[in-house]
Structures are given as structure tokens and as C-alpha cells.
PDB file of C-alpha atoms in Angstrom:
ATOM      1  CA  MET A  10     114.048  24.572 -42.854  1.00 37.00           C
ATOM      2  CA  LEU A  11     115.722  22.196 -45.544  1.00 42.00           C
ATOM      3  CA  ALA A  12     118.628  19.291 -43.488  1.00 43.00           C
ATOM      4  CA  ALA A  13     121.814  20.264 -42.057  1.00 40.00           C
ATOM      5  CA  PHE A  14     124.472  17.818 -43.472  1.00 41.00           C
ATOM      6  CA  GLU A  15     123.825  14.785 -41.210  1.00 49.00           C
ATOM      7  CA  PHE A  16     128.362  15.048 -41.372  1.00 53.00           C
ATOM      8  CA  ASP A  17     129.405  16.488 -38.292  1.00 60.00           C
ATOM      9  CA  ASN A  18     133.337  17.298 -38.806  1.00 72.00           C
ATOM     10  CA  GLY A  19     133.276  20.072 -35.050  1.00 90.00           C
ATOM     11  CA  LEU A  20     133.625  23.649 -37.668  1.00 96.00           C
ATOM     12  CA  ASN A  21     130.027  24.043 -36.446  1.00 95.00           C
ATOM     13  CA  ASP A  22     130.716  23.685 -32.197  1.00 94.00           C
ATOM     14  CA  ARG A  23     133.989  25.178 -32.536  1.00 95.00           C
ATOM     15  CA  TRP A  24     133.234  28.543 -34.629  1.00 97.00           C
ATOM     16  CA  ARG A  25     129.367  28.931 -33.852  1.00 97.00           C
ATOM     17  CA  GLN A  26     129.241  32.028 -32.357  1.00 97.00           C
ATOM     18  CA  ALA A  27     130.699  32.963 -36.391  1.00 98.00           C
ATOM     19  CA  VAL A  28     128.445  30.123 -37.906  1.00 98.00           C
ATOM     20  CA  ASP A  29     125.448  32.007 -36.477  1.00 98.00           C
ATOM     21  CA  ALA A  30     126.136  35.455 -37.438  1.00 98.00           C
ATOM     22  CA  HIS A  31     126.657  33.903 -40.850  1.00 98.00           C
ATOM     23  CA  LYS A  32     123.601  31.603 -41.576  1.00 98.00           C
ATOM     24  CA  ALA A  33     122.494  35.371 -40.317  1.00 98.00           C
ATOM     25  CA  HIS A  34     123.733  37.646 -42.450  1.00 98.00           C
ATOM     26  CA  VAL A  35     122.849  35.008 -45.543  1.00 98.00           C
ATOM     27  CA  ALA A  36     119.308  34.351 -44.771  1.00 98.00           C
ATOM     28  CA  ARG A  37     118.755  38.329 -44.564  1.00 97.00           C
ATOM     29  CA  GLU A  38     120.585  38.803 -47.917  1.00 96.00           C
ATOM     30  CA  TRP A  39     117.566  35.552 -49.522  1.00 96.00           C
ATOM     31  CA  PRO A  40     117.742  35.532 -51.995  1.00 95.00           C
ATOM     32  CA  HIS A  41     121.103  36.995 -53.410  1.00 96.00           C
ATOM     33  CA  GLU A  42     124.356  34.948 -52.593  1.00 97.00           C
ATOM     34  CA  ALA A  43     125.885  36.642 -49.833  1.00 97.00           C
ATOM     35  CA  GLY A  44     129.013  35.455 -46.849  1.00 97.00           C
ATOM     36  CA  GLY A  45     132.142  36.729 -45.255  1.00 97.00           C
ATOM     37  CA  VAL A  46     135.223  34.930 -43.744  1.00 97.00           C
ATOM     38  CA  ILE A  47     136.282  34.143 -40.342  1.00 97.00           C
ATOM     39  CA  ASP A  48     138.895  34.889 -38.820  1.00 96.00           C
ATOM     40  CA  GLN A  49     142.246  33.209 -37.099  1.00 95.00           C
ATOM     41  CA  ASP A  50     139.956  35.158 -33.732  1.00 96.00           C
ATOM     42  CA  GLY A  51     136.962  33.278 -34.697  1.00 96.00           C
ATOM     43  CA  ARG A  52     134.846  35.978 -35.980  1.00 97.00           C
ATOM     44  CA  TYR A  53     132.592  35.862 -38.490  1.00 98.00           C
ATOM     45  CA  HIS A  54     132.961  38.609 -40.591  1.00 97.00           C
ATOM     46  CA  ALA A  55     130.318  39.095 -43.332  1.00 97.00           C
ATOM     47  CA  CYS A  56     131.215  40.443 -46.743  1.00 97.00           C
ATOM     48  CA  THR A  57     130.188  42.862 -49.507  1.00 96.00           C
ATOM     49  CA  SER A  58     129.927  40.319 -53.176  1.00 95.00           C
ATOM     50  CA  ILE A  59     131.750  42.158 -56.653  1.00 95.00           C
ATOM     51  CA  ALA A  60     130.099  38.726 -57.904  1.00 94.00           C
ATOM     52  CA  ALA A  61     127.366  40.774 -61.708  1.00 94.00           C
ATOM     53  CA  ASP A  62     124.859  37.851 -61.209  1.00 93.00           C
ATOM     54  CA  LYS A  63     124.456  38.281 -57.393  1.00 92.00           C
ATOM     55  CA  ILE A  64     121.350  35.428 -57.820  1.00 91.00           C
ATOM     56  CA  ALA A  65     123.553  33.485 -58.605  1.00 90.00           C
ATOM     57  CA  HIS A  66     127.620  33.680 -57.547  1.00 92.00           C
ATOM     58  CA  PHE A  67     129.653  35.422 -54.576  1.00 94.00           C
ATOM     59  CA  GLU A  68     132.789  36.812 -54.622  1.00 93.00           C
ATOM     60  CA  ILE A  69     134.983  38.973 -52.548  1.00 94.00           C
ATOM     61  CA  HIS A  70     136.670  42.641 -53.132  1.00 93.00           C
ATOM     62  CA  GLU A  71     140.880  40.935 -53.008  1.00 91.00           C
ATOM     63  CA  ASP A  72     140.883  44.817 -50.822  1.00 94.00           C
ATOM     64  CA  GLU A  73     137.995  43.709 -48.601  1.00 94.00           C
ATOM     65  CA  MET A  74     140.023  40.309 -47.801  1.00 92.00           C
ATOM     66  CA  GLU A  75     142.761  41.824 -46.969  1.00 92.00           C
ATOM     67  CA  ALA A  76     140.673  44.706 -44.880  1.00 93.00           C
ATOM     68  CA  VAL A  77     138.760  41.500 -42.076  1.00 90.00           C
ATOM     69  CA  CYS A  78     142.346  39.038 -42.563  1.00 90.00           C
ATOM     70  CA  GLY A  79     144.762  40.269 -44.354  1.00 89.00           C
ATOM     71  CA  HIS A  80     144.148  37.590 -46.527  1.00 85.00           C
ATOM     72  CA  ARG A  81     144.493  34.584 -43.649  1.00 91.00           C
ATOM     73  CA  PRO A  82     140.925  33.627 -43.144  1.00 96.00           C
ATOM     74  CA  ALA A  83     140.303  30.462 -41.647  1.00 97.00           C
ATOM     75  CA  ALA A  84     137.912  30.124 -42.725  1.00 97.00           C
ATOM     76  CA  ILE A  85     134.955  30.879 -46.316  1.00 97.00           C
ATOM     77  CA  LEU A  86     131.771  31.412 -46.126  1.00 98.00           C
ATOM     78  CA  HIS A  87     129.123  31.419 -48.958  1.00 96.00           C
ATOM     79  CA  SER A  88     124.879  30.747 -49.467  1.00 98.00           C
ATOM     80  CA  HIS A  89     123.467  28.861 -52.116  1.00 97.00           C
ATOM     81  CA  CYS A  90     120.207  29.933 -51.857  1.00 97.00           C
ATOM     82  CA  SER A  91     116.227  28.775 -53.681  1.00 96.00           C
ATOM     83  CA  SER A  92     114.971  30.490 -56.215  1.00 92.00           C
ATOM     84  CA  GLU A  93     111.833  30.913 -58.794  1.00 88.00           C
ATOM     85  CA  ASP A  94     112.272  28.547 -62.177  1.00 88.00           C
ATOM     86  CA  GLU A  95     109.868  30.339 -64.846  1.00 85.00           C
ATOM     87  CA  GLN A  96     106.442  29.181 -63.972  1.00 89.00           C
ATOM     88  CA  GLY A  97     107.100  30.439 -60.040  1.00 86.00           C
ATOM     89  CA  LYS A  98     107.932  26.943 -59.189  1.00 92.00           C
ATOM     90  CA  ILE A  99     110.989  27.232 -56.317  1.00 92.00           C
ATOM     91  CA  VAL A 100     113.610  25.578 -56.807  1.00 94.00           C
ATOM     92  CA  PRO A 101     115.848  24.412 -53.684  1.00 95.00           C
ATOM     93  CA  PRO A 102     119.291  25.392 -53.916  1.00 97.00           C
ATOM     94  CA  GLN A 103     122.170  22.908 -54.342  1.00 96.00           C
ATOM     95  CA  ASP A 104     123.321  21.244 -51.456  1.00 96.00           C
ATOM     96  CA  CYS A 105     126.636  21.132 -53.237  1.00 97.00           C
ATOM     97  CA  PRO A 106     128.843  23.147 -53.920  1.00 97.00           C
ATOM     98  CA  SER A 107     129.076  23.488 -58.070  1.00 96.00           C
ATOM     99  CA  ALA A 108     133.263  23.418 -59.141  1.00 95.00           C
ATOM    100  CA  GLN A 109     133.738  27.611 -59.107  1.00 95.00           C
ATOM    101  CA  ASP A 110     133.279  27.347 -55.839  1.00 97.00           C
ATOM    102  CA  MET A 111     135.237  23.310 -55.081  1.00 97.00           C
ATOM    103  CA  ARG A 112     138.333  25.504 -57.923  1.00 97.00           C
ATOM    104  CA  SER A 113     138.256  28.647 -54.862  1.00 96.00           C
ATOM    105  CA  GLN A 114     138.294  26.751 -51.873  1.00 97.00           C
ATOM    106  CA  MET A 115     141.562  24.804 -53.429  1.00 97.00           C
ATOM    107  CA  ASP A 116     142.553  27.365 -54.364  1.00 95.00           C
ATOM    108  CA  TRP A 117     142.509  29.288 -51.150  1.00 95.00           C
ATOM    109  CA  ALA A 118     143.226  26.407 -49.227  1.00 96.00           C
ATOM    110  CA  VAL A 119     141.458  27.110 -45.962  1.00 96.00           C
ATOM    111  CA  PRO A 120     137.671  24.856 -45.044  1.00 96.00           C
ATOM    112  CA  TRP A 121     134.816  26.375 -47.243  1.00 97.00           C
ATOM    113  CA  GLY A 122     131.320  25.931 -46.053  1.00 97.00           C
ATOM    114  CA  ILE A 123     127.910  26.409 -47.486  1.00 98.00           C
ATOM    115  CA  SER A 124     124.981  27.189 -45.857  1.00 98.00           C
ATOM    116  CA  LEU A 125     122.355  26.428 -47.559  1.00 98.00           C
ATOM    117  CA  VAL A 126     118.541  29.400 -47.875  1.00 98.00           C
ATOM    118  CA  THR A 127     115.625  29.513 -48.075  1.00 96.00           C
ATOM    119  CA  GLU A 128     112.362  32.788 -47.046  1.00 94.00           C
ATOM    120  CA  GLY A 129     112.239  31.008 -43.611  1.00 94.00           C
ATOM    121  CA  GLY A 130     116.439  30.760 -42.851  1.00 96.00           C
ATOM    122  CA  ALA A 131     119.784  29.402 -43.355  1.00 98.00           C
ATOM    123  CA  THR A 132     120.488  25.738 -41.795  1.00 97.00           C
ATOM    124  CA  ASP A 133     123.703  25.265 -40.695  1.00 96.00           C
ATOM    125  CA  PRO A 134     127.062  25.577 -43.323  1.00 97.00           C
ATOM    126  CA  PHE A 135     128.681  22.472 -44.349  1.00 96.00           C
ATOM    127  CA  TRP A 136     132.405  22.109 -44.736  1.00 97.00           C
ATOM    128  CA  PHE A 137     134.786  21.100 -47.106  1.00 97.00           C
ATOM    129  CA  GLY A 138     138.753  21.179 -48.293  1.00 96.00           C
ATOM    130  CA  ASP A 139     141.013  18.983 -47.832  1.00 96.00           C
ATOM    131  CA  GLN A 140     141.032  20.969 -44.738  1.00 95.00           C
ATOM    132  CA  VAL A 141     137.941  19.018 -43.663  1.00 95.00           C
ATOM    133  CA  GLU A 142     138.425  16.351 -40.867  1.00 94.00           C
ATOM    134  CA  ARG A 143     136.493  13.763 -43.067  1.00 95.00           C
ATOM    135  CA  PRO A 144     133.725  11.137 -42.726  1.00 94.00           C
ATOM    136  CA  PRO A 145     133.830   7.437 -42.114  1.00 95.00           C
ATOM    137  CA  LEU A 146     134.889   5.260 -45.891  1.00 97.00           C
ATOM    138  CA  LEU A 147     131.056   3.036 -44.536  1.00 97.00           C
ATOM    139  CA  GLY A 148     127.744   4.857 -44.179  1.00 96.00           C
ATOM    140  CA  ARG A 149     128.744   8.403 -46.273  1.00 95.00           C
ATOM    141  CA  PRO A 150     126.106  10.182 -46.496  1.00 95.00           C
ATOM    142  CA  PHE A 151     126.552  11.645 -50.779  1.00 97.00           C
ATOM    143  CA  ARG A 152     127.314  14.812 -51.234  1.00 97.00           C
ATOM    144  CA  HIS A 153     128.582  15.577 -55.076  1.00 97.00           C
ATOM    145  CA  GLY A 154     131.616  17.080 -54.828  1.00 97.00           C
ATOM    146  CA  VAL A 155     132.553  16.692 -50.729  1.00 97.00           C
ATOM    147  CA  ASP A 156     130.972  12.651 -50.349  1.00 97.00           C
ATOM    148  CA  ASP A 157     130.464  11.509 -53.986  1.00 98.00           C
ATOM    149  CA  CYS A 158     132.219   8.645 -55.505  1.00 98.00           C
ATOM    150  CA  TYR A 159     135.781   9.736 -56.131  1.00 98.00           C
ATOM    151  CA  SER A 160     135.329  11.330 -53.086  1.00 98.00           C
ATOM    152  CA  LEU A 161     135.728   7.934 -51.432  1.00 98.00           C
ATOM    153  CA  VAL A 162     138.364   7.013 -54.034  1.00 98.00           C
ATOM    154  CA  ARG A 163     139.955  10.181 -52.515  1.00 98.00           C
ATOM    155  CA  ASP A 164     139.643   8.407 -48.826  1.00 98.00           C
ATOM    156  CA  TRP A 165     140.189   4.827 -49.402  1.00 98.00           C
ATOM    157  CA  HIS A 166     143.796   6.115 -50.425  1.00 98.00           C
ATOM    158  CA  ARG A 167     144.718   8.087 -48.303  1.00 97.00           C
ATOM    159  CA  GLN A 168     143.512   6.863 -45.636  1.00 96.00           C
ATOM    160  CA  VAL A 169     144.234   3.094 -46.651  1.00 96.00           C
ATOM    161  CA  ALA A 170     147.079   2.839 -49.185  1.00 96.00           C
ATOM    162  CA  GLY A 171     148.254   6.171 -47.535  1.00 96.00           C
ATOM    163  CA  ILE A 172     148.717   8.068 -51.279  1.00 97.00           C
ATOM    164  CA  GLU A 173     147.742  10.729 -51.800  1.00 97.00           C
ATOM    165  CA  ILE A 174     145.631  12.018 -55.062  1.00 97.00           C
ATOM    166  CA  PRO A 175     144.336  14.926 -56.812  1.00 97.00           C
ATOM    167  CA  ASP A 176     140.808  16.370 -56.759  1.00 97.00           C
ATOM    168  CA  PHE A 177     139.438  17.369 -59.226  1.00 96.00           C
ATOM    169  CA  VAL A 178     136.663  20.465 -59.770  1.00 96.00           C
ATOM    170  CA  ARG A 179     132.579  19.077 -61.091  1.00 96.00           C
ATOM    171  CA  ASP A 180     129.636  20.357 -60.855  1.00 94.00           C
ATOM    172  CA  PRO A 181     127.050  17.669 -59.861  1.00 94.00           C
ATOM    173  CA  ASP A 182     126.001  17.013 -63.227  1.00 91.00           C
ATOM    174  CA  TRP A 183     128.950  16.941 -66.206  1.00 94.00           C
ATOM    175  CA  TRP A 184     128.450  13.785 -67.662  1.00 92.00           C
ATOM    176  CA  ALA A 185     125.195  15.516 -69.037  1.00 89.00           C
ATOM    177  CA  PRO A 186     125.494  16.440 -71.771  1.00 84.00           C
ATOM    178  CA  HIS A 187     124.423  20.277 -72.677  1.00 81.00           C
ATOM    179  CA  GLU A 188     122.471  22.072 -75.273  1.00 79.00           C
ATOM    180  CA  GLY A 189     126.133  23.397 -77.469  1.00 77.00           C
ATOM    181  CA  GLU A 190     128.416  21.741 -75.716  1.00 79.00           C
ATOM    182  CA  PRO A 191     129.929  17.576 -75.188  1.00 77.00           C
ATOM    183  CA  PRO A 192     129.888  16.096 -71.211  1.00 76.00           C
ATOM    184  CA  LEU A 193     132.600  16.371 -69.710  1.00 87.00           C
ATOM    185  CA  ASP A 194     134.990  13.132 -69.516  1.00 92.00           C
ATOM    186  CA  LEU A 195     135.855  13.341 -66.063  1.00 94.00           C
ATOM    187  CA  TYR A 196     137.410  10.093 -64.704  1.00 95.00           C
ATOM    188  CA  ALA A 197     139.313   8.928 -69.184  1.00 93.00           C
ATOM    189  CA  GLN A 198     140.836  12.484 -68.929  1.00 93.00           C
ATOM    190  CA  GLY A 199     142.007  12.507 -65.051  1.00 95.00           C
ATOM    191  CA  PHE A 200     142.646   8.509 -64.224  1.00 96.00           C
ATOM    192  CA  GLU A 201     145.931   9.453 -66.137  1.00 96.00           C
ATOM    193  CA  GLN A 202     146.706  12.391 -64.134  1.00 96.00           C
ATOM    194  CA  ALA A 203     145.926  11.611 -60.737  1.00 97.00           C
ATOM    195  CA  GLY A 204     147.963   8.307 -60.921  1.00 97.00           C
ATOM    196  CA  PHE A 205     146.312   5.700 -62.357  1.00 98.00           C
ATOM    197  CA  VAL A 206     147.770   2.781 -64.832  1.00 97.00           C
ATOM    198  CA  CYS A 207     145.194   0.446 -66.588  1.00 96.00           C
ATOM    199  CA  VAL A 208     145.380  -3.246 -66.290  1.00 95.00           C
ATOM    200  CA  GLU A 209     143.932  -6.204 -67.030  1.00 92.00           C
ATOM    201  CA  ARG A 210     143.227  -8.608 -64.672  1.00 88.00           C
ATOM    202  CA  SER A 211     142.258 -12.099 -66.281  1.00 83.00           C
ATOM    203  CA  ARG A 212     137.517 -13.025 -64.334  1.00 75.00           C
ATOM    204  CA  GLY A 213     138.447 -13.356 -60.803  1.00 77.00           C
ATOM    205  CA  SER A 214     141.959 -12.220 -60.493  1.00 88.00           C
ATOM    206  CA  ILE A 215     140.650  -8.497 -59.166  1.00 91.00           C
ATOM    207  CA  LEU A 216     143.643  -6.836 -56.835  1.00 95.00           C
ATOM    208  CA  PRO A 217     142.810  -5.708 -53.820  1.00 96.00           C
ATOM    209  CA  GLY A 218     142.939  -1.221 -54.310  1.00 97.00           C
ATOM    210  CA  ASP A 219     141.976  -2.409 -57.989  1.00 96.00           C
ATOM    211  CA  CYS A 220     139.878   0.371 -59.160  1.00 96.00           C
ATOM    212  CA  PHE A 221     136.976  -0.023 -61.805  1.00 95.00           C
ATOM    213  CA  ILE A 222     135.603   3.348 -63.851  1.00 95.00           C
ATOM    214  CA  CYS A 223     131.987   2.769 -65.607  1.00 94.00           C
ATOM    215  CA  SER A 224     129.092   4.726 -66.596  1.00 92.00           C
ATOM    216  CA  VAL A 225     125.803   4.898 -64.593  1.00 92.00           C
ATOM    217  CA  ARG A 226     123.031   5.839 -66.629  1.00 89.00           C
ATOM    218  CA  SER A 227     124.760   8.222 -68.285  1.00 91.00           C
ATOM    219  CA  PRO A 228     126.256   8.487 -72.527  1.00 89.00           C
ATOM    220  CA  VAL A 229     130.791   9.052 -71.021  1.00 92.00           C
ATOM    221  CA  LEU A 230     132.331   6.884 -67.168  1.00 93.00           C
ATOM    222  CA  ASN A 231     131.004   9.189 -64.421  1.00 95.00           C
ATOM    223  CA  HIS A 232     131.704   6.608 -61.298  1.00 96.00           C
ATOM    224  CA  ALA A 233     133.636   3.993 -60.021  1.00 97.00           C
ATOM    225  CA  GLY A 234     134.994   1.938 -56.379  1.00 97.00           C
ATOM    226  CA  VAL A 235     137.626   0.350 -55.218  1.00 97.00           C
ATOM    227  CA  TYR A 236     137.765  -3.625 -54.674  1.00 95.00           C
ATOM    228  CA  ILE A 237     138.740  -4.071 -51.566  1.00 96.00           C
ATOM    229  CA  GLY A 238     139.191  -7.940 -51.194  1.00 94.00           C
ATOM    230  CA  GLY A 239     136.676 -10.701 -49.996  1.00 92.00           C
ATOM    231  CA  GLY A 240     134.806 -10.470 -53.088  1.00 92.00           C
ATOM    232  CA  LEU A 241     133.578  -7.284 -52.308  1.00 95.00           C
ATOM    233  CA  ILE A 242     133.419  -3.449 -53.439  1.00 96.00           C
ATOM    234  CA  LEU A 243     133.526   0.072 -51.510  1.00 97.00           C
ATOM    235  CA  HIS A 244     132.315   2.548 -53.781  1.00 97.00           C
ATOM    236  CA  HIS A 245     128.913   5.422 -53.468  1.00 98.00           C
ATOM    237  CA  LEU A 246     126.292   5.770 -55.837  1.00 97.00           C
ATOM    238  CA  ALA A 247     124.453   9.418 -56.039  1.00 95.00           C
ATOM    239  CA  GLY A 248     122.081  10.265 -53.877  1.00 94.00           C
ATOM    240  CA  MET A 249     122.644   6.336 -51.665  1.00 96.00           C
ATOM    241  CA  CYS A 250     124.970   6.182 -48.129  1.00 96.00           C
ATOM    242  CA  SER A 251     128.631   4.316 -49.059  1.00 97.00           C
ATOM    243  CA  GLY A 252     129.475   0.915 -48.866  1.00 97.00           C
ATOM    244  CA  ARG A 253     129.942  -2.332 -49.524  1.00 97.00           C
ATOM    245  CA  ASP A 254     128.919  -4.606 -52.858  1.00 96.00           C
ATOM    246  CA  PRO A 255     129.766  -8.106 -54.224  1.00 95.00           C
ATOM    247  CA  ALA A 256     131.778  -7.716 -57.298  1.00 92.00           C
ATOM    248  CA  ALA A 257     130.169 -10.150 -59.020  1.00 89.00           C
ATOM    249  CA  VAL A 258     126.796  -7.999 -58.478  1.00 89.00           C
ATOM    250  CA  TRP A 259     128.580  -4.949 -60.381  1.00 88.00           C
ATOM    251  CA  ARG A 260     130.765  -7.667 -62.778  1.00 83.00           C
ATOM    252  CA  PRO A 261     130.092  -6.072 -66.563  1.00 82.00           C
ATOM    253  CA  LYS A 262     130.443  -3.196 -65.123  1.00 79.00           C
ATOM    254  CA  LEU A 263     134.500  -3.551 -64.170  1.00 76.00           C
ATOM    255  CA  ASP A 264     136.370  -4.256 -67.088  1.00 73.00           C
ATOM    256  CA  PHE A 265     138.341  -0.717 -67.150  1.00 90.00           C
ATOM    257  CA  LEU A 266     139.978  -1.288 -64.190  1.00 94.00           C
ATOM    258  CA  VAL A 267     143.337   0.871 -63.136  1.00 97.00           C
ATOM    259  CA  ARG A 268     145.876   0.446 -60.182  1.00 98.00           C
ATOM    260  CA  HIS A 269     147.269   3.926 -58.733  1.00 98.00           C
ATOM    261  CA  ARG A 270     151.368   3.304 -59.416  1.00 97.00           C
ATOM    262  CA  ASP A 271     152.288   3.370 -56.034  1.00 98.00           C
ATOM    263  CA  LEU A 272     150.246   0.724 -54.966  1.00 98.00           C
ATOM    264  CA  PRO A 273     152.078  -2.466 -54.888  1.00 96.00           C
ATOM    265  CA  GLU A 274     150.129  -5.433 -56.185  1.00 94.00           C
ATOM    266  CA  ASP A 275     151.026  -7.880 -52.407  1.00 93.00           C
ATOM    267  CA  PHE A 276     148.732  -4.530 -51.518  1.00 93.00           C
ATOM    268  CA  THR A 277     146.721  -6.270 -48.160  1.00 87.00           C
ATOM    269  CA  CYS A 278     143.903  -4.255 -46.337  1.00 82.00           C
ATOM    270  CA  SER A 279     142.888  -5.188 -43.637  1.00 75.00           C
ATOM    271  CA  GLU A 280     138.068  -5.704 -43.669  1.00 70.00           C
ATOM    272  CA  LEU A 281     136.173  -1.788 -42.967  1.00 71.00           C
TER     273      LEU A 281
END
């Protein structure tokens, strides 16, 4: 059985009966993706998927959503399933939301949970969305689209600087080139839309709240972090927990600096 998400945001306990019903439902439907909704009374309603490819996608008809919760769900749940490749090798379920998952969550604006399902059963769901309690800035495990480098930058701005910046839907390998398609360049294309402007700093003059954007084993910019003062940056690398690193170590990567337009240059923050 796959390990559950390390951070407990309380929703699995709050909706324990509904979560257990969901897990039993999606385990029965494996290897097809499946799901349902939790209504305002905390009850789980298993829904029928109308997706054309039920192995890889899950979709609820709007009429069924209306019937079970009047288009007012408290939460939406579905599954990601293990599968077999062409050589018969087991492929683990994707343990993070897809871009479409993120887009749907933003459209509904309710907590969204995904259980990972194998032939052996289903995990408690991991939850995401701005309606879900966030983990601490330091020590959070990595989950792309939920707790990744951009999520950390967003959370720092919200929690420390009181600035809301938008989220962007993204698949876990958005920066990788795919056959016949150029790689996406989400940071370069989106930082201005998120409210950031480029800043020029002489060596040693970087200010708390300045953000760096760089590439890590990627043809495009795919990593970001925040300078938090004291010679430290806060960032979150894939496969690691979020943490602080000496800015000097990352100095070669700190040439593309941006700062949110609403963050004053004399901003100071307490030590994390």
C-alpha cells in the first residue's frame, strides 16, 4: 500500500465516514478512475464517470452533481490508479494533481481530494486547493502542484507578506519537451501576470522578499524561491522537503530576480 500524504490538514478526520466510503468505492472501480462528492452534511455520494477514457480521467455529469448536492458540494474526490505499460510493468498512480485536476478544483473552489489506488486498495486522499489548510513553510514534503516551489512562493507571500498571488495550472512535467511540442515556459510567461517585476541588484544587495527564478535540469526556467534575509533563501526542490539554503551556494542561479510590485523594498520579515 502506498504511503499517505505526510501533512494532516484535518479533512480526512473531519469527513472520516465519507472518506472511508470513497476509498471503498474507488478500490472497487480500479483500474478505472472513479470518484464522487461530499455534500454539506458530510455524506459521500459515489458518482458515475462520463469520461471517454475512464482509465486516465474522471468526470461527473452536471445533472448528477445537481441531483446529489445541488451544485454545492463541500468537497470533491476522485482517484488516480496504477496501470500496466506495454511491457506489462506496473506504473504507480500519479501522486499529484494533473493540470486538469487543478483547473477543475479552481473552477469549483472547494477542497479537492485524490486517493492513490492500486490492486491492493486506496490511500486516504491528499487534499489541495486554496480552501485547504496549508502546511508549515519549512519541512513540507514535495508534491507537485500542491507543495512545490511555486506553492511555497505563493504561501510565503500570503503568510509572511500578506500578498495574494494567483496559482497556475500545471502538469508535473510541464517544463519537459514532448514530441512535436516545445516545453512550456510557465515562469517566464507568468511572473508578470502574478504581479512580479524584474529587479536589478548588485552583488550582495539582494533584499528580503526578492524572488529568484532559475532552471534546474531543464531547458526553461522551472524553479523559484524567496530570499528571506540573513544570507538565506527559502525554496522547495523536487523530492526534498522545503527548507533554507545559503544564498551564496545558489549565487550562480540568482541572476534572474523578481519582486512583487506590492512588496515595499524596506520590507523586513521575522526569521523562519
